[in-house]
PDB file of N, CA and C in Angstrom:
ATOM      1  N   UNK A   1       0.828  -1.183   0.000  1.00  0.00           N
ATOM      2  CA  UNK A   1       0.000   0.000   0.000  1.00  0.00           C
ATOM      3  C   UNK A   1       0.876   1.252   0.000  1.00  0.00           C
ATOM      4  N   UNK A   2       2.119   0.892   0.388  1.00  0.00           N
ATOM      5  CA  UNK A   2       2.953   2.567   0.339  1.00  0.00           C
ATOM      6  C   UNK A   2       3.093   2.921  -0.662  1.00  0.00           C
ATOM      7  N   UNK A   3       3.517   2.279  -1.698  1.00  0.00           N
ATOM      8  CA  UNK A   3       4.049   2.452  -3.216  1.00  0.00           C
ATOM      9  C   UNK A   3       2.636   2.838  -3.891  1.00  0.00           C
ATOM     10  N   UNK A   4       1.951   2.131  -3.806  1.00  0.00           N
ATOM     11  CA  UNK A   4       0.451   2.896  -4.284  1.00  0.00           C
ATOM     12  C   UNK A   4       0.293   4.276  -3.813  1.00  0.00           C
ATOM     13  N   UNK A   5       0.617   4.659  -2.424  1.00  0.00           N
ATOM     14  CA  UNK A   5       0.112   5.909  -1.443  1.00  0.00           C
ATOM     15  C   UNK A   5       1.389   6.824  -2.287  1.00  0.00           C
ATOM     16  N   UNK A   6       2.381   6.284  -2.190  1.00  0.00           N
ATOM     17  CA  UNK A   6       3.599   7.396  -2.731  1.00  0.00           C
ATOM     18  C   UNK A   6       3.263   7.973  -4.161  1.00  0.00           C
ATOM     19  N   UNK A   7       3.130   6.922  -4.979  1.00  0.00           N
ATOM     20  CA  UNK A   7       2.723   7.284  -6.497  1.00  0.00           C
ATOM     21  C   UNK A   7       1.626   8.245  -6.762  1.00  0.00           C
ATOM     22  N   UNK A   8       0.333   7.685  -5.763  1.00  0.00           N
ATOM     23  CA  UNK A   8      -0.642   8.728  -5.861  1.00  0.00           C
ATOM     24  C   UNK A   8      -0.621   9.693  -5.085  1.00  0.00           C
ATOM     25  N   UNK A   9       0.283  10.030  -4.068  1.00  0.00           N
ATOM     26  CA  UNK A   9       0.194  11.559  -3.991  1.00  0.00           C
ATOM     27  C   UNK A   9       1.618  12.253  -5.001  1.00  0.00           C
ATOM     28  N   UNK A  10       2.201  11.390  -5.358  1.00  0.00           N
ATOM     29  CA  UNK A  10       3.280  12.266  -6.652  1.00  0.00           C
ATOM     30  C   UNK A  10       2.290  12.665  -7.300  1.00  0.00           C
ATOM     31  N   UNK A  11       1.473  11.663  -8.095  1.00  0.00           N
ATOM     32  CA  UNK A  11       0.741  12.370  -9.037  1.00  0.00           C
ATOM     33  C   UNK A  11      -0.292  13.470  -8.750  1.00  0.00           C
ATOM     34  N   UNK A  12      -0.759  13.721  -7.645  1.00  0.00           N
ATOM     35  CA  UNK A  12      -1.589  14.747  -6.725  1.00  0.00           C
ATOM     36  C   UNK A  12      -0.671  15.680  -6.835  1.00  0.00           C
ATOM     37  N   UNK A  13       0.573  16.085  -6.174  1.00  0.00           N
ATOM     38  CA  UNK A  13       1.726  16.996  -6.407  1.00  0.00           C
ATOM     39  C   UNK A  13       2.169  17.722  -7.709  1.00  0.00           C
ATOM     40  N   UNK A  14       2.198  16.781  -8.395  1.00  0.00           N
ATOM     41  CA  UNK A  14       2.904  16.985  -9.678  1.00  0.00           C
ATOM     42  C   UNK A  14       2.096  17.254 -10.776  1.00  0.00           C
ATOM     43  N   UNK A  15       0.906  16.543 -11.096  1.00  0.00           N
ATOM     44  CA  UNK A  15      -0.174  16.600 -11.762  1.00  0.00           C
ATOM     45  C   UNK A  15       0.483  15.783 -12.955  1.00  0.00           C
ATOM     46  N   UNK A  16       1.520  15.006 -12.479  1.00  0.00           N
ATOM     47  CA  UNK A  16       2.006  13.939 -13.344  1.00  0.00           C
ATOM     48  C   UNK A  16       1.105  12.460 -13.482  1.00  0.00           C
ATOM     49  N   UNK A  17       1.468  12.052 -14.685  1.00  0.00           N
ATOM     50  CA  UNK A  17       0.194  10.913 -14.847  1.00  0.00           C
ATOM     51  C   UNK A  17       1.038   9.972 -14.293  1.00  0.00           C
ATOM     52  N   UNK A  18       0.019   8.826 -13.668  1.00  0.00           N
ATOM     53  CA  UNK A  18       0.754   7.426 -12.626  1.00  0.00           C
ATOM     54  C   UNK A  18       0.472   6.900 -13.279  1.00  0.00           C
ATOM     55  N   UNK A  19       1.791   5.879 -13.498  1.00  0.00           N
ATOM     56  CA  UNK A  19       2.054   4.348 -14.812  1.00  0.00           C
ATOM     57  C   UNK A  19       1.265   3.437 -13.560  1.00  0.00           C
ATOM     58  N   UNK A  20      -0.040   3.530 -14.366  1.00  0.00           N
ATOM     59  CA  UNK A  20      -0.596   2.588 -13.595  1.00  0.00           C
ATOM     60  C   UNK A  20      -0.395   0.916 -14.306  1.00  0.00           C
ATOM     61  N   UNK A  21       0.530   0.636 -15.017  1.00  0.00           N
ATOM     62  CA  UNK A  21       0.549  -0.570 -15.171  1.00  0.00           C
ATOM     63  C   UNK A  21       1.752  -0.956 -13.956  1.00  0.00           C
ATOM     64  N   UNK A  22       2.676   0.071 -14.090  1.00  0.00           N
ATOM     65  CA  UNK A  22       3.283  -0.111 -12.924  1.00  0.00           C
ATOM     66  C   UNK A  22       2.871  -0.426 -11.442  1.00  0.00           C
ATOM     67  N   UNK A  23       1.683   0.135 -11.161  1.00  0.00           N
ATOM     68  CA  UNK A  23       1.307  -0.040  -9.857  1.00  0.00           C
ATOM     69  C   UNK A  23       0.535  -1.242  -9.724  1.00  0.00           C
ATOM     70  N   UNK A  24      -0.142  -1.564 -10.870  1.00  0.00           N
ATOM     71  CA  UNK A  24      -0.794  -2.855 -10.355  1.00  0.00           C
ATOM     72  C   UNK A  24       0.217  -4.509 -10.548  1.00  0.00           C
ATOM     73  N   UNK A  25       1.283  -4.373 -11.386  1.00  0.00           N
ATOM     74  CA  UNK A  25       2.788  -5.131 -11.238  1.00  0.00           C
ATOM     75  C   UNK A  25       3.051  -5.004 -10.154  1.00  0.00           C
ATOM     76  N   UNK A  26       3.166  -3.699  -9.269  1.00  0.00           N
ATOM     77  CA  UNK A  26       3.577  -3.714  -7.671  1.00  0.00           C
ATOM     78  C   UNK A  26       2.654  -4.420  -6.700  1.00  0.00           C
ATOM     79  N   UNK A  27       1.494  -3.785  -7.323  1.00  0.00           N
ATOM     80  CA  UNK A  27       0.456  -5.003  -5.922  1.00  0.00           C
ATOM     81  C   UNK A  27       0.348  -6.355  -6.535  1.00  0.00           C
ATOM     82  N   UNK A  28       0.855  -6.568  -8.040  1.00  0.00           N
ATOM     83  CA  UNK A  28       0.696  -8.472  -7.839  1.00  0.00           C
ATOM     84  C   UNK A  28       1.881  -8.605  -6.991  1.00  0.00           C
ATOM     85  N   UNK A  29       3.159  -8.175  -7.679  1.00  0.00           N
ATOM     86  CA  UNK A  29       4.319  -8.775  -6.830  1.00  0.00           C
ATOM     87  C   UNK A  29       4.395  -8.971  -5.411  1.00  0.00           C
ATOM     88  N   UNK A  30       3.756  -7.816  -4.564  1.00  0.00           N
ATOM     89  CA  UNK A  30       3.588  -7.642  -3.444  1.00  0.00           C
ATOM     90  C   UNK A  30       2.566  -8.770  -2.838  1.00  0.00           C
ATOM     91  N   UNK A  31       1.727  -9.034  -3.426  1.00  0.00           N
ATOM     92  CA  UNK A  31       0.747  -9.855  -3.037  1.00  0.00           C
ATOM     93  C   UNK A  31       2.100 -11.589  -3.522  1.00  0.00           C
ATOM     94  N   UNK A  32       2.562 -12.068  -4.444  1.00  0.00           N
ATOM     95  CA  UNK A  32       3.166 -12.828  -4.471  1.00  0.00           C
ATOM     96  C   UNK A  32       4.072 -13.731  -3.599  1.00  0.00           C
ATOM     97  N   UNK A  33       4.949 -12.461  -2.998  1.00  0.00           N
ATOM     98  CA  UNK A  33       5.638 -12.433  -2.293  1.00  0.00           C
ATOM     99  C   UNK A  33       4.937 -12.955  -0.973  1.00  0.00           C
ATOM    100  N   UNK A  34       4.237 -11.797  -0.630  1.00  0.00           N
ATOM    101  CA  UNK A  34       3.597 -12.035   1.107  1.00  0.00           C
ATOM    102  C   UNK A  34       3.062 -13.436   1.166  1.00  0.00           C
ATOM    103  N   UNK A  35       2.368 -14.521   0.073  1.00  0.00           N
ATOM    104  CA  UNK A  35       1.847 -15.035  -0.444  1.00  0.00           C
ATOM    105  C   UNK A  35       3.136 -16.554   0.364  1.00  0.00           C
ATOM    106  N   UNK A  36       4.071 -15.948  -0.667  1.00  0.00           N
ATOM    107  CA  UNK A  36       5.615 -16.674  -0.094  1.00  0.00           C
ATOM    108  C   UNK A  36       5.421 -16.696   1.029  1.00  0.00           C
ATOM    109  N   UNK A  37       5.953 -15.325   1.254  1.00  0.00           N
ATOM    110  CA  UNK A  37       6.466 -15.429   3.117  1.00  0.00           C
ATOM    111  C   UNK A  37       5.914 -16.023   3.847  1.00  0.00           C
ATOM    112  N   UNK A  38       4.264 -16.012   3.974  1.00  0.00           N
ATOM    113  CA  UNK A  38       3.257 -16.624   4.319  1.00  0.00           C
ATOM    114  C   UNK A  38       3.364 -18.150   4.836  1.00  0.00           C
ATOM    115  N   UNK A  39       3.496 -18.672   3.493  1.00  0.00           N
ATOM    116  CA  UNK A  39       3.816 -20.307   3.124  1.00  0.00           C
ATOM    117  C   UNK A  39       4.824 -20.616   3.883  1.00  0.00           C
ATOM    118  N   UNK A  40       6.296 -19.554   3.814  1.00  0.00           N
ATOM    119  CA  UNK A  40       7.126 -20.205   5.063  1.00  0.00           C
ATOM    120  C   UNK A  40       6.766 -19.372   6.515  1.00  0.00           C
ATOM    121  N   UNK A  41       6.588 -18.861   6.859  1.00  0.00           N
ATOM    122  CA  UNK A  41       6.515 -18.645   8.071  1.00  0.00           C
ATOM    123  C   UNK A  41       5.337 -18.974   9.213  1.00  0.00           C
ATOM    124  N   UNK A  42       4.116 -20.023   8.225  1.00  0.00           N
ATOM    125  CA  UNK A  42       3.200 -20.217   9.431  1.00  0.00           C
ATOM    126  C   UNK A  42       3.167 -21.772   9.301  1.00  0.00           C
ATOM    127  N   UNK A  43       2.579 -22.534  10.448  1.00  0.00           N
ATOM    128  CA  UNK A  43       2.897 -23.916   9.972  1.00  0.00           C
ATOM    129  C   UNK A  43       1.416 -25.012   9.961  1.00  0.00           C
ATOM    130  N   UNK A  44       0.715 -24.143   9.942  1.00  0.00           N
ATOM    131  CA  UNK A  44      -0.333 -24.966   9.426  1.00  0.00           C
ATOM    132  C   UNK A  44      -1.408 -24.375   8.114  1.00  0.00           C
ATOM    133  N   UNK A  45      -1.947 -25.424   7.867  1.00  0.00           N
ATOM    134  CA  UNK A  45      -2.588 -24.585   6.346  1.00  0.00           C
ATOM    135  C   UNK A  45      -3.499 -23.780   6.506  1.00  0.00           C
ATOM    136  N   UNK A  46      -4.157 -23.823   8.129  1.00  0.00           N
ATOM    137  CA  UNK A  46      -5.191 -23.251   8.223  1.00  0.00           C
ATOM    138  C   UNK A  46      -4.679 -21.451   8.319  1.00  0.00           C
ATOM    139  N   UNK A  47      -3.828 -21.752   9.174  1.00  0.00           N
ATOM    140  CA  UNK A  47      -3.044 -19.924   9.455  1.00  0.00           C
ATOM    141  C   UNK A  47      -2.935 -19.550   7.890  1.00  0.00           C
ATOM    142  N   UNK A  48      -1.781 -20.279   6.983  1.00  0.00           N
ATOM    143  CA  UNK A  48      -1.700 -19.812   5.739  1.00  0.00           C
ATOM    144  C   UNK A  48      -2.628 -19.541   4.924  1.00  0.00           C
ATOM    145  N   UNK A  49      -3.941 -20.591   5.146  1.00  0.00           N
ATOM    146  CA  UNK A  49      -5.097 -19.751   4.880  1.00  0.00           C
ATOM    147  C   UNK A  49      -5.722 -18.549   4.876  1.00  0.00           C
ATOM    148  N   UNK A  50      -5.185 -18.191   6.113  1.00  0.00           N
ATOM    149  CA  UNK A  50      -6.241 -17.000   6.870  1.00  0.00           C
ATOM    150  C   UNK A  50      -5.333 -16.039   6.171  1.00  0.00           C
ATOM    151  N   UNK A  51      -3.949 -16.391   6.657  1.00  0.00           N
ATOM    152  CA  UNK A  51      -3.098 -14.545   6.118  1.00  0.00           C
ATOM    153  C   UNK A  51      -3.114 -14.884   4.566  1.00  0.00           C
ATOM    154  N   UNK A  52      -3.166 -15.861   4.105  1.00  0.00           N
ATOM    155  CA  UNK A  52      -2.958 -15.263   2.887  1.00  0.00           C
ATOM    156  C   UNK A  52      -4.413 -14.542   2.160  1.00  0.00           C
ATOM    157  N   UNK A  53      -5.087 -15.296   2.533  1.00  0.00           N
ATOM    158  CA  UNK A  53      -6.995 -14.397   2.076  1.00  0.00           C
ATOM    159  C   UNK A  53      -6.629 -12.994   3.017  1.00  0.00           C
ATOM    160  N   UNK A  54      -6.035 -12.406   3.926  1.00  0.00           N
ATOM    161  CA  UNK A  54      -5.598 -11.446   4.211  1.00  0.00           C
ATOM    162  C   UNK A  54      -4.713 -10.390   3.149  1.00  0.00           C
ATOM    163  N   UNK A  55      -4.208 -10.858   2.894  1.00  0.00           N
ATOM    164  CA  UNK A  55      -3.307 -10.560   1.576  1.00  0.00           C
ATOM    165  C   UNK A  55      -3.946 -10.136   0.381  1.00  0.00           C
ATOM    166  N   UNK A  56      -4.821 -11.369   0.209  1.00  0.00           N
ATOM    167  CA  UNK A  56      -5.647 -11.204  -0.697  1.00  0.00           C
ATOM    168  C   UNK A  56      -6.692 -10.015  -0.763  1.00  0.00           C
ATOM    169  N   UNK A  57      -7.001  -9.811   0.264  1.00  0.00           N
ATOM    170  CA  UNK A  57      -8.356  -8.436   0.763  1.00  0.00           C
ATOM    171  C   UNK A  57      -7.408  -7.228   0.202  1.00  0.00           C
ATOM    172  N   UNK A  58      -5.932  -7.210   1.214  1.00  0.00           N
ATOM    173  CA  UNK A  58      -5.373  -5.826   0.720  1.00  0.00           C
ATOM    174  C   UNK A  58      -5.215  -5.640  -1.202  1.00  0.00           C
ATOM    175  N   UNK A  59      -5.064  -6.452  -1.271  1.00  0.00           N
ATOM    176  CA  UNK A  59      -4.729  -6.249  -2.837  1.00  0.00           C
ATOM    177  C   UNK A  59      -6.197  -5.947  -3.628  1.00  0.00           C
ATOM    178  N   UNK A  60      -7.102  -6.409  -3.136  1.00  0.00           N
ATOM    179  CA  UNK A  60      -8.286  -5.895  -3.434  1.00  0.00           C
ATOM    180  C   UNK A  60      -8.715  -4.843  -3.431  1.00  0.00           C
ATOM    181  N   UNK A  61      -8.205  -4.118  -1.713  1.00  0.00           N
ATOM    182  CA  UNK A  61      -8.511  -3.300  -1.376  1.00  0.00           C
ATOM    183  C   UNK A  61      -7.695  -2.066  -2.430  1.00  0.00           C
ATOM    184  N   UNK A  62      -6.136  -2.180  -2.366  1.00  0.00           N
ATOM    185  CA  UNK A  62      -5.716  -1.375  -3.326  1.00  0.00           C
ATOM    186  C   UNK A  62      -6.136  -1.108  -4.705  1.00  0.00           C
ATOM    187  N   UNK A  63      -6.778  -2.108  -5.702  1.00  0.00           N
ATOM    188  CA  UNK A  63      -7.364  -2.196  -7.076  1.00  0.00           C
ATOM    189  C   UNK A  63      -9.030  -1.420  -6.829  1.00  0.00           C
ATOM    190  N   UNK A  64      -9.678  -1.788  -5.610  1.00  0.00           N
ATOM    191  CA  UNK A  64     -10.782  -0.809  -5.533  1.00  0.00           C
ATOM    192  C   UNK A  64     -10.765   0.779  -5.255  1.00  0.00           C
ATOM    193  N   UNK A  65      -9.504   0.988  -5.159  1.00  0.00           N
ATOM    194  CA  UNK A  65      -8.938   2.271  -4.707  1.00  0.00           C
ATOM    195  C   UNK A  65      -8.559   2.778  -5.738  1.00  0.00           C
ATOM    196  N   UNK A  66      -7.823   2.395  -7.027  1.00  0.00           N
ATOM    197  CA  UNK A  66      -7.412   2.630  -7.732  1.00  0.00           C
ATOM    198  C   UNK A  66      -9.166   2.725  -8.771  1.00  0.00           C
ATOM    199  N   UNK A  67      -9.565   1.727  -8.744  1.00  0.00           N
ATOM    200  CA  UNK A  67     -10.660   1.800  -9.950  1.00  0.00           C
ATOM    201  C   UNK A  67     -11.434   3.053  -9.585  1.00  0.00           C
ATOM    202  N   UNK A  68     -11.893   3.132  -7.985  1.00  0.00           N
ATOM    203  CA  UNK A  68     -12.741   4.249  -7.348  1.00  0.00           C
ATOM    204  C   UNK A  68     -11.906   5.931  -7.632  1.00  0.00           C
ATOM    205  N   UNK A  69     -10.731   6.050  -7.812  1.00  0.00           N
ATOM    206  CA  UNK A  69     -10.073   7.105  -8.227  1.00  0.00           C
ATOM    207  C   UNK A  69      -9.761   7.375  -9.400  1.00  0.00           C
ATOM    208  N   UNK A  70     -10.846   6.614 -10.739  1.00  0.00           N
ATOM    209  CA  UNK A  70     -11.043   6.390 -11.702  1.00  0.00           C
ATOM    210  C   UNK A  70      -9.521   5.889 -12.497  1.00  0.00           C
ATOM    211  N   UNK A  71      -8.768   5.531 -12.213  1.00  0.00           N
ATOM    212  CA  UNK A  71      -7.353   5.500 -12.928  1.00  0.00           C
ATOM    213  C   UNK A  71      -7.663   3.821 -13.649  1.00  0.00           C
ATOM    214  N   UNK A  72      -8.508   3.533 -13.083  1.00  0.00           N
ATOM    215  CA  UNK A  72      -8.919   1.651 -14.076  1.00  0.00           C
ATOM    216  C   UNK A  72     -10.167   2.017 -13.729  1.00  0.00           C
ATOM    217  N   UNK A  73     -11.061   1.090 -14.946  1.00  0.00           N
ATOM    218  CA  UNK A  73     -12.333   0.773 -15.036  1.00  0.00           C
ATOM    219  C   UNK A  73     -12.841  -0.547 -14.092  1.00  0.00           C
ATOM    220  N   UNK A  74     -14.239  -0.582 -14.372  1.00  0.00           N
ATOM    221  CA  UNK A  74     -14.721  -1.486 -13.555  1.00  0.00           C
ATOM    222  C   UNK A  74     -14.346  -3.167 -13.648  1.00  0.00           C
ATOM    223  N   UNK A  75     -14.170  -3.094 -15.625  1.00  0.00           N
ATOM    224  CA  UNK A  75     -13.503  -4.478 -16.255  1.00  0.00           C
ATOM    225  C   UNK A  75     -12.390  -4.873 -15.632  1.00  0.00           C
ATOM    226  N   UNK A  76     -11.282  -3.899 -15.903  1.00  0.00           N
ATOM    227  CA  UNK A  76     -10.043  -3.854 -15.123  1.00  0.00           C
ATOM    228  C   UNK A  76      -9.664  -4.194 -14.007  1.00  0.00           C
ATOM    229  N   UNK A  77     -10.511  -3.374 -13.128  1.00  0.00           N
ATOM    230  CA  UNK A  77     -10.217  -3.974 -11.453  1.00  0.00           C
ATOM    231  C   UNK A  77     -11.023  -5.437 -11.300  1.00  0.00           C
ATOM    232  N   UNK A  78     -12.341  -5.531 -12.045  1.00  0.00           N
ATOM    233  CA  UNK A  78     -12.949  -7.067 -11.595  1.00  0.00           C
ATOM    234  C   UNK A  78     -11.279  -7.860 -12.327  1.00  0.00           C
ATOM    235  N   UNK A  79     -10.637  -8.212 -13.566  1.00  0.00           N
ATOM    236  CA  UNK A  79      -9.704  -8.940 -14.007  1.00  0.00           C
ATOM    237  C   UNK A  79      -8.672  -8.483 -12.908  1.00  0.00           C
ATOM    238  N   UNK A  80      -8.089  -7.839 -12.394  1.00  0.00           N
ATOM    239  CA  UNK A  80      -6.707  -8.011 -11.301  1.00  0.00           C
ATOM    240  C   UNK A  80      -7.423  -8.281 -10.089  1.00  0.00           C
ATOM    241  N   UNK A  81      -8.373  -8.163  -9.544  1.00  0.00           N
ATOM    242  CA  UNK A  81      -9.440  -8.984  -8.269  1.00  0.00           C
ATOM    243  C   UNK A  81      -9.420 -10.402  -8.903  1.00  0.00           C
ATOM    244  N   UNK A  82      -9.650 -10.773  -9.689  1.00  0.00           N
ATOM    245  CA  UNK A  82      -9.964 -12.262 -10.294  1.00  0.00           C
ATOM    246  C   UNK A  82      -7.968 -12.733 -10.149  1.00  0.00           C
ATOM    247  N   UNK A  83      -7.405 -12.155 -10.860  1.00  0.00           N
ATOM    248  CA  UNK A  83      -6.075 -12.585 -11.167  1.00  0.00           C
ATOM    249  C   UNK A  83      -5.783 -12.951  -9.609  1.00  0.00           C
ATOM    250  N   UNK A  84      -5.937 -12.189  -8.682  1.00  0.00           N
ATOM    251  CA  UNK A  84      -5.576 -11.678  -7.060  1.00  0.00           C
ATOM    252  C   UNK A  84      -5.956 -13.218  -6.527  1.00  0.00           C
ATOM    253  N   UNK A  85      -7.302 -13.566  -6.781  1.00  0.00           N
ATOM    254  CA  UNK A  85      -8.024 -14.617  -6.075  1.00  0.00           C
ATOM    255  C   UNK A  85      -6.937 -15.953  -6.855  1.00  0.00           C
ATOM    256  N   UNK A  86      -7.107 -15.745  -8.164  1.00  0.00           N
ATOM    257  CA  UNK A  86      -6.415 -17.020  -8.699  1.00  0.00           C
ATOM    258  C   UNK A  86      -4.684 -17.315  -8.063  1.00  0.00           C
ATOM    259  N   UNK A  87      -3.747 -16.428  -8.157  1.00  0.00           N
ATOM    260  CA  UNK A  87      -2.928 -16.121  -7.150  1.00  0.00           C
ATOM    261  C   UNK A  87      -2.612 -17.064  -6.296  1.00  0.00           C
ATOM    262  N   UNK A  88      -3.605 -16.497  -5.308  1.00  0.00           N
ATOM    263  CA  UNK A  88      -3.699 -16.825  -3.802  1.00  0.00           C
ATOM    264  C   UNK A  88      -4.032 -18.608  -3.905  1.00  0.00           C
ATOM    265  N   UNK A  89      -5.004 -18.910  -4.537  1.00  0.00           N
ATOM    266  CA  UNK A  89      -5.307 -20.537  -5.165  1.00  0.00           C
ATOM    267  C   UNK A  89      -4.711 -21.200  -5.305  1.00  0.00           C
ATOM    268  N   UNK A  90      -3.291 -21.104  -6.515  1.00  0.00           N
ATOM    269  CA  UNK A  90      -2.742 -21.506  -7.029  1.00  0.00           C
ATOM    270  C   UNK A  90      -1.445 -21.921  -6.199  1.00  0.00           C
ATOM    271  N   UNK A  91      -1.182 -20.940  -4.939  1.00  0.00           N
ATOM    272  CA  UNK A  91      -0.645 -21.413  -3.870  1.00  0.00           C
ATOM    273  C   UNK A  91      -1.041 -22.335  -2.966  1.00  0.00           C
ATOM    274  N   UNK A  92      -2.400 -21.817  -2.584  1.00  0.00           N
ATOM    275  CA  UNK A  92      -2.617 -23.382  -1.758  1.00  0.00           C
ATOM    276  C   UNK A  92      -2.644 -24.411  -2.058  1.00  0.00           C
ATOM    277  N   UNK A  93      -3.167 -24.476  -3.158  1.00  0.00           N
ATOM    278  CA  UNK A  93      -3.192 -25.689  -3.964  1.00  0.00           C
ATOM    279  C   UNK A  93      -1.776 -26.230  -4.192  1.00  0.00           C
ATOM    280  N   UNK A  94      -0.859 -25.627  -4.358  1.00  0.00           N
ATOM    281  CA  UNK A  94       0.755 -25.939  -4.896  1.00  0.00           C
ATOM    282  C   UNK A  94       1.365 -26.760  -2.988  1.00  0.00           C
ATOM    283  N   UNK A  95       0.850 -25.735  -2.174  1.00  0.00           N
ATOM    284  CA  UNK A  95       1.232 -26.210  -0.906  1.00  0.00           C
ATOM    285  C   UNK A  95       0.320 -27.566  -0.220  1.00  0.00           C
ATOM    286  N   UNK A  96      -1.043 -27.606  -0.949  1.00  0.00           N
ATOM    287  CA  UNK A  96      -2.006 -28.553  -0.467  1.00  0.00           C
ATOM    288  C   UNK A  96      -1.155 -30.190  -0.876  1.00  0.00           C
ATOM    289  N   UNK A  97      -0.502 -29.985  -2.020  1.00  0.00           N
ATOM    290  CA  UNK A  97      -0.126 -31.157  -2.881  1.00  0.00           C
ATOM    291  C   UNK A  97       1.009 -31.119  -2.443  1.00  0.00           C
ATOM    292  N   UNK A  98       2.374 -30.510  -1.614  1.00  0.00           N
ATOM    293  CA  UNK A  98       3.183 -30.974  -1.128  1.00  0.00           C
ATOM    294  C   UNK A  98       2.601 -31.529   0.454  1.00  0.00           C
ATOM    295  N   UNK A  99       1.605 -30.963   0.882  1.00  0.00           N
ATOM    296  CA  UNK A  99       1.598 -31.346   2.228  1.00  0.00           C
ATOM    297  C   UNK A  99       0.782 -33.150   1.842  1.00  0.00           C
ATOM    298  N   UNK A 100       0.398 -33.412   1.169  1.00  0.00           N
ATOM    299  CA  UNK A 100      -0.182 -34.804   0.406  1.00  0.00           C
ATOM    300  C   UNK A 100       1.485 -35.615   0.169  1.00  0.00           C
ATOM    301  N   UNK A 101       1.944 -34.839  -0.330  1.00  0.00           N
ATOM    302  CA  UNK A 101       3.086 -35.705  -0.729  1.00  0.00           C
ATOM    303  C   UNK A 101       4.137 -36.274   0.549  1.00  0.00           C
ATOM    304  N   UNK A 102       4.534 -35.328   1.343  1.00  0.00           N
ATOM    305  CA  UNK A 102       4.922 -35.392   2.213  1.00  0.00           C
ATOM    306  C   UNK A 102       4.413 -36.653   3.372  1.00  0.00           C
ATOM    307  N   UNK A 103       2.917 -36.499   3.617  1.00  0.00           N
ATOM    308  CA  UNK A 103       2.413 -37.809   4.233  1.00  0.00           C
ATOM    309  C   UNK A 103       2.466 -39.248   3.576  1.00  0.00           C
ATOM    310  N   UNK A 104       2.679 -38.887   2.088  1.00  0.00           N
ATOM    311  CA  UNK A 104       2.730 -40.634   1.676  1.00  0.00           C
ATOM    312  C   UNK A 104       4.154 -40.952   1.395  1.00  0.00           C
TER     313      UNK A 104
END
């Protein structure tokens, strides 16, 4: 959320236009990452559950912020909300099937 907050008050300041492809590359990566960290630092699936759908909200929350300050449309933010959810999935699922593997 800082890099979003910094960019949009540059562009408030400056009356410079925000590379918003840039910013929403920053909240996937950001969401990626935490996504990571997540996976190692809690040790059951249920916690990694919870923070990562945590994760998931902020990144939401930033793309509804962005669409609501008109800089993306409504198409736009529903596809990086959708991308956001798939994301987050594609991890548990990746971690669901080592924790399977691991028991047999």
């Amino acid at each position: 959320m800082a890099n979003l907050k910094k960019a949009l008050a540059f562009n408030i300041r400056t009356g410079r236009a925000v590379n918003i492809i840039d910013l929403l590359d920053d909240i996937e990566d950001k969401l990626r990452c935490n996504i990571k960290s997540d996976i190692e630092a809690y040790t059951t699936l249920e916690e990694v559950q919870a923070e990562t759908y945590n994760d998931e909200v902020d990144a939401r929350v930033q793309i509804a912020l962005l669409e609501r300050l008109g800089y993306i449309d409504e198409e736009e933010a529903n596809a990086m909300k959708q991308k956001a959810a798939e994301i987050r999935i594609a991890a548990l699922t990746e971690l669901e099937k080592e924790i399977e593997n691991r028991k047999e």
